């Protein structure tokens, strides 16, 4: 079955499988992030990125990217392009294994089975183009997708989240990032309450400027901060030279919904500019293939910088609310399990920290493991 045939989840799959196990308790890392659909039916969800955010009553929401669905025998039975989501309990220092899939908004959360299968979450864009300028529509060679790039809890609300995403045309193995957007989501009602809003869009068939491929939203001091990165020089699966960009916009929908409101950090005076050409790296000597950033209780800010597809990474730390000038090098890793199996587009990727399960002594980070086609969590000492 083609990956391009998104959202063709076989509803009758549960009738073909036999229940294998009940949901197990959360486990210590390293371990896979699991939903009860997987543990109950013996299935496997080969999802891409995994972003999470704490909800009330010791629950957390996880938003994933593309989700291939494998049955108990390892056969690919469906594929959901874009995003899926799951929610469930979490414990400090442990990897969630009892998540329950979230139905497509505004589907009802109450009364659903704990063992339901995944469903499309964010709406995918319908107006993207391929590199040749033709419409990017679902086909045997590609599909349009909204891939999540971060979650942030909105100030003053415990259930309302700002979700950022990239608009991507997948075409014959090529990834064309054409736009950046965001929306507001109420986790309690499983409802998109504002948006989706396309903030930036490249011209037809072209790549969006790296400075505008934003993610990792963080609210601080009345502003919304977001990050982006670019590798300027790479070889043998690693980055030898690059930049990590920081953007700032007022923390209100009237500002963050409009691209003209965004500014970018530069070491020149004034230090914030509307010109992406003047944007500079907040880390000297950065070598990012990709970055994610978050704020961790008791530890402050942390940038997770993936430096190679072999699983090497660096963590940069700064005091809470201090986005420029104070980044220092923290823990590093030279490799991650399974990353030596990377090939083609099946790469070791999506290095993402999770504040709600991390502690003041241990950073818990998820990544896509290409060896077992699954999102897994590892721990790093701070």
C-alpha positions as semicolon CSV with decimal commas, in nm:
position;residue;x (nm);y (nm);z (nm)
1;X;0,000;0,000;0,000
2;X;0,136;0,339;-0,097
3;X;0,229;0,582;0,178
4;X;0,068;0,847;-0,041
5;X;-0,279;0,708;0,022
6;X;-0,324;0,894;0,345
7;X;-0,600;0,834;0,597
8;X;-0,690;0,491;0,454
9;X;-0,700;0,329;0,793
10;X;-0,879;-0,002;0,770
11;X;-1,169;0,029;1,013
12;X;-1,219;-0,344;1,011
13;X;-0,866;-0,409;1,132
14;X;-0,983;-0,467;1,487
15;X;-1,200;-0,753;1,363
16;X;-0,901;-0,920;1,203
17;X;-0,675;-0,902;1,505
18;X;-0,689;-1,086;1,834
19;X;-0,635;-0,893;2,158
20;X;-0,286;-0,976;2,278
21;X;-0,227;-0,780;2,595
22;X;-0,381;-0,516;2,812
23;X;-0,206;-0,180;2,841
24;X;0,107;-0,209;3,052
25;X;0,226;0,046;3,302
26;X;0,458;0,323;3,185
27;X;0,819;0,209;3,165
28;X;1,167;0,352;3,212
29;X;1,358;0,471;2,904
30;X;1,477;0,367;2,658
31;X;1,136;0,252;2,539
32;X;0,873;0,303;2,270
33;X;0,587;0,548;2,312
34;X;0,275;0,329;2,283
35;X;-0,099;0,368;2,261
36;X;-0,347;0,109;2,381
37;X;-0,440;0,045;2,018
38;X;-0,093;-0,100;1,979
39;X;-0,068;-0,289;2,308
40;X;-0,422;-0,433;2,287
41;X;-0,427;-0,543;1,924
42;X;-0,059;-0,622;1,877
43;X;-0,035;-0,351;1,612
44;X;0,246;-0,101;1,557
45;X;0,226;0,264;1,460
46;X;0,537;0,376;1,273
47;X;0,474;0,741;1,347
48;X;0,713;1,021;1,279
49;X;0,768;1,318;1,512
50;X;0,622;1,324;1,862
51;X;0,546;1,651;2,045
52;X;0,375;1,650;2,384
53;X;0,223;1,887;2,635
54;X;0,086;1,843;2,985
55;X;-0,291;1,858;3,037
56;X;-0,490;1,872;3,364
57;X;-0,529;1,561;3,586
58;X;-0,182;1,429;3,505
59;X;-0,266;1,370;3,141
60;X;-0,062;1,468;2,837
61;X;-0,138;1,515;2,469
62;X;0,098;1,376;2,207
63;X;0,085;1,498;1,847
64;X;0,262;1,284;1,588
65;X;0,344;1,327;1,220
66;X;0,286;1,071;0,940
67;X;0,146;0,745;1,080
68;X;0,190;0,413;0,896
69;X;-0,023;0,137;1,052
70;X;0,111;-0,220;1,079
71;X;-0,093;-0,519;1,197
72;X;0,024;-0,792;1,435
73;X;0,212;-0,967;1,152
74;X;0,403;-0,654;1,050
75;X;0,193;-0,597;0,737
76;X;0,128;-0,237;0,639
77;X;-0,249;-0,194;0,647
78;X;-0,292;0,183;0,632
79;X;-0,124;0,521;0,627
80;X;-0,231;0,860;0,765
81;X;-0,038;1,150;0,616
82;X;-0,003;1,468;0,819
83;X;-0,074;1,426;1,190
84;X;-0,238;1,197;1,442
85;X;-0,274;1,246;1,818
86;X;-0,311;1,045;2,137
87;X;-0,354;1,136;2,504
88;X;-0,317;0,963;2,835
89;X;-0,152;0,952;3,177
90;X;0,214;1,025;3,231
91;X;0,464;0,975;3,509
92;X;0,782;1,168;3,576
93;X;1,082;0,987;3,432
94;X;0,877;0,721;3,250
95;X;0,773;0,658;2,889
96;X;0,396;0,662;2,820
97;X;0,254;0,324;2,712
98;X;-0,116;0,380;2,785
99;X;-0,209;0,657;2,543
100;X;-0,553;0,655;2,381
101;X;-0,592;0,770;2,020
102;X;-0,770;1,103;1,966
103;X;-1,047;1,115;1,704
104;X;-1,039;1,377;1,432
105;X;-1,159;1,710;1,582
106;X;-1,434;1,773;1,677
107;X;-1,495;1,404;1,744
108;X;-1,616;1,319;2,093
109;X;-1,355;1,217;2,348
110;X;-1,602;1,082;2,602
111;X;-1,723;0,729;2,555
112;X;-1,464;0,622;2,301
113;X;-1,293;0,287;2,334
114;X;-0,942;0,289;2,476
115;X;-0,845;0,064;2,186
116;X;-0,961;0,277;1,891
117;X;-0,724;0,327;1,601
118;X;-0,549;0,651;1,500
119;X;-0,729;0,919;1,300
120;X;-0,618;1,230;1,108
121;X;-0,573;1,520;1,351
122;X;-0,476;1,854;1,194
123;X;-0,637;1,938;0,857
124;X;-0,394;1,900;0,568
125;X;-0,352;2,193;0,325
126;X;-0,534;2,170;-0,004
127;X;-0,352;2,435;-0,206
128;X;0,012;2,320;-0,224
129;X;0,213;2,273;-0,542
130;X;0,487;2,040;-0,656
131;X;0,827;2,170;-0,764
132;X;0,702;2,178;-1,124
133;X;0,413;2,403;-1,025
134;X;0,137;2,143;-1,060
135;X;-0,113;2,083;-0,780
136;X;0,010;1,870;-0,490
137;X;-0,276;1,624;-0,451
138;X;-0,282;1,274;-0,295
139;X;-0,154;1,024;-0,551
140;X;0,064;0,717;-0,581
141;X;0,374;0,937;-0,569
142;X;0,295;1,199;-0,307
143;X;0,059;1,390;-0,082
144;X;0,014;1,727;0,091
145;X;0,066;1,731;0,468
146;X;0,056;1,956;0,772
147;X;0,343;1,833;0,991
148;X;0,341;1,956;1,350
149;X;0,646;2,159;1,457
150;X;0,556;2,229;1,820
151;X;0,297;2,277;2,094
152;X;0,262;2,550;2,355
153;X;0,011;2,595;2,635
154;X;-0,153;2,934;2,596
155;X;-0,120;3,167;2,896
156;X;-0,424;3,159;3,120
157;X;-0,556;2,824;3,000
158;X;-0,473;2,468;3,105
159;X;-0,627;2,301;2,799
160;X;-0,588;2,549;2,514
161;X;-0,280;2,485;2,303
162;X;-0,112;2,672;2,021
163;X;0,004;2,420;1,759
164;X;0,252;2,518;1,489
165;X;0,298;2,321;1,169
166;X;0,476;2,311;0,834
167;X;0,289;2,277;0,505
168;X;0,477;2,014;0,305
169;X;0,432;1,856;-0,038
170;X;0,577;1,505;-0,042
171;X;0,650;1,425;-0,406
172;X;0,838;1,116;-0,524
173;X;1,055;1,120;-0,212
174;X;1,123;1,496;-0,231
175;X;1,002;1,718;0,053
176;X;0,898;2,070;-0,045
177;X;0,823;2,290;0,259
178;X;0,590;2,556;0,120
179;X;0,430;2,719;0,422
180;X;0,416;2,775;0,797
181;X;0,092;2,791;0,990
182;X;-0,065;2,766;1,332
183;X;-0,394;2,701;1,503
184;X;-0,546;2,702;1,850
185;X;-0,674;2,374;1,991
186;X;-0,889;2,305;2,298
187;X;-0,779;1,966;2,429
188;X;-1,074;1,933;2,667
189;X;-1,329;1,959;2,385
190;X;-1,107;1,818;2,107
191;X;-1,189;2,127;1,903
192;X;-0,990;2,361;1,682
193;X;-1,105;2,696;1,815
194;X;-0,906;2,927;1,586
195;X;-0,740;2,864;1,252
196;X;-0,575;2,694;1,083
197;X;-0,397;3,008;0,971
198;X;-0,127;3,009;0,704
199;X;0,123;3,270;0,828
200;X;0,395;3,234;0,563
201;X;0,379;3,087;0,214
202;X;0,648;3,049;-0,053
203;X;0,573;3,112;-0,419
204;X;0,445;2,813;-0,616
205;X;0,690;2,526;-0,639
206;X;0,956;2,684;-0,418
207;X;1,089;2,619;-0,068
208;X;0,990;2,844;0,220
209;X;1,287;3,041;0,358
210;X;1,453;2,854;0,646
211;X;1,403;3,150;0,880
212;X;1,026;3,107;0,836
213;X;1,014;2,731;0,891
214;X;0,927;2,794;1,253
215;X;0,848;2,565;1,544
216;X;0,905;2,510;1,916
217;X;0,668;2,789;2,028
218;X;0,734;2,923;2,380
219;X;0,533;3,194;2,558
220;X;0,741;3,426;2,775
221;X;0,710;3,785;2,899
222;X;0,412;3,876;2,682
223;X;0,575;3,741;2,366
224;X;0,571;3,423;2,163
225;X;0,918;3,294;2,070
226;X;0,977;3,041;1,794
227;X;1,286;2,874;1,649
228;X;1,412;2,759;1,309
229;X;1,741;2,629;1,173
230;X;1,941;2,561;0,859
231;X;2,244;2,347;0,783
232;X;2,468;2,551;0,553
233;X;2,729;2,280;0,496
234;X;2,681;1,904;0,526
235;X;2,857;1,581;0,431
236;X;2,827;1,212;0,515
237;X;2,498;1,255;0,697
238;X;2,622;1,528;0,931
239;X;2,614;1,906;0,950
240;X;2,944;2,093;0,978
241;X;2,811;2,448;0,969
242;X;2,469;2,601;1,024
243;X;2,250;2,852;1,204
244;X;1,973;2,849;1,466
245;X;1,724;3,133;1,423
246;X;1,498;3,294;1,682
247;X;1,174;3,474;1,600
248;X;0,954;3,687;1,826
249;X;0,594;3,805;1,798
250;X;0,349;3,951;2,049
251;X;0,156;3,683;2,240
252;X;-0,183;3,752;2,085
253;X;-0,371;3,598;1,797
254;X;-0,399;3,938;1,630
255;X;-0,019;3,934;1,603
256;X;0,083;3,569;1,557
257;X;-0,168;3,517;1,275
258;X;0,009;3,777;1,058
259;X;0,354;3,732;0,911
260;X;0,422;4,107;0,912
261;X;0,423;4,099;1,295
262;X;0,718;3,858;1,324
263;X;1,070;3,979;1,397
264;X;1,403;3,793;1,400
265;X;1,702;3,819;1,628
266;X;2,023;3,977;1,501
267;X;2,338;4,085;1,683
268;X;2,320;4,422;1,508
269;X;2,137;4,721;1,651
270;X;1,841;4,710;1,686
271;X;1,853;4,344;1,789
272;X;1,515;4,253;1,636
273;X;1,449;4,294;1,265
274;X;1,165;4,220;1,026
275;X;1,419;4,124;0,759
276;X;1,489;3,750;0,736
277;X;1,810;3,830;0,549
278;X;1,945;4,004;0,861
279;X;1,850;3,719;1,097
280;X;2,151;3,562;1,271
281;X;2,219;3,249;1,470
282;X;2,166;3,257;1,846
283;X;2,433;2,984;1,880
284;X;2,784;3,046;1,753
285;X;2,923;2,734;1,589
286;X;2,581;2,569;1,542
287;X;2,573;2,256;1,326
288;X;2,202;2,167;1,310
289;X;2,028;1,923;1,082
290;X;1,725;2,015;1,293
291;X;1,642;2,165;1,632
292;X;1,361;2,158;1,886
293;X;1,340;2,388;2,186
294;X;1,138;2,386;2,508
295;X;1,122;2,523;2,860
296;X;1,174;2,275;3,145
297;X;1,057;2,339;3,503
298;X;1,356;2,390;3,728
299;X;1,604;2,378;3,439
300;X;1,517;2,662;3,202
301;X;1,541;2,655;2,825
302;X;1,702;2,377;2,622
303;X;1,777;2,346;2,251
304;X;1,815;1,989;2,126
305;X;2,037;2,011;1,819
306;X;2,053;1,704;1,594
307;X;2,395;1,714;1,428
308;X;2,389;1,392;1,222
309;X;2,152;1,120;1,103
310;X;2,371;0,880;1,299
311;X;2,209;1,003;1,619
312;X;2,462;1,260;1,737
313;X;2,321;1,558;1,924
314;X;2,403;1,851;2,147
315;X;2,188;2,018;2,411
316;X;2,224;2,393;2,468
317;X;2,091;2,539;2,794
318;X;1,988;2,888;2,905
319;X;1,800;3,035;3,203
320;X;1,421;3,048;3,170
321;X;1,312;3,352;2,971
322;X;1,665;3,422;2,846
323;X;1,655;3,354;2,473
324;X;1,977;3,521;2,360
325;X;2,328;3,560;2,497
326;X;2,329;3,290;2,765
327;X;2,334;2,956;2,583
328;X;2,588;2,706;2,719
329;X;2,664;2,354;2,607
330;X;2,494;2,080;2,805
331;X;2,475;1,704;2,749
332;X;2,583;1,549;2,419
333;X;2,542;1,211;2,252
334;X;2,747;1,063;1,969
335;X;2,485;0,808;1,866
336;X;2,137;0,672;1,935
337;X;2,015;0,313;1,907
338;X;1,893;0,220;1,561
339;X;2,026;0,526;1,384
340;X;2,282;0,315;1,198
341;X;1,985;0,168;1,007
342;X;1,906;0,504;0,844
343;X;1,868;0,493;0,465
344;X;1,684;0,696;0,202
345;X;1,405;0,890;0,375
346;X;1,403;0,643;0,664
347;X;1,624;0,866;0,874
348;X;1,702;0,904;1,242
349;X;1,513;1,225;1,312
350;X;1,264;1,429;1,518
351;X;1,474;1,474;1,833
352;X;1,220;1,627;2,073
353;X;1,226;1,693;2,447
354;X;0,929;1,638;2,677
355;X;0,911;1,868;2,982
356;X;0,625;1,687;3,157
357;X;0,819;1,360;3,191
358;X;1,166;1,516;3,233
359;X;1,308;1,603;3,575
360;X;1,570;1,838;3,712
361;X;1,828;1,560;3,678
362;X;1,718;1,387;3,356
363;X;1,606;1,511;3,016
364;X;1,370;1,271;2,837
365;X;1,384;1,300;2,459
366;X;1,197;1,116;2,183
367;X;1,319;1,039;1,833
368;X;1,218;0,831;1,533
369;X;1,416;0,507;1,538
370;X;1,458;0,385;1,178
371;X;1,555;0,035;1,292
372;X;1,211;-0,042;1,437
373;X;1,006;0,232;1,265
374;X;0,881;0,381;1,589
375;X;0,901;0,687;1,814
376;X;1,118;0,602;2,115
377;X;1,225;0,789;2,428
378;X;1,576;0,800;2,574
379;X;1,712;0,979;2,880
380;X;2,001;1,224;2,902
381;X;2,152;1,342;3,231
382;X;2,134;1,721;3,253
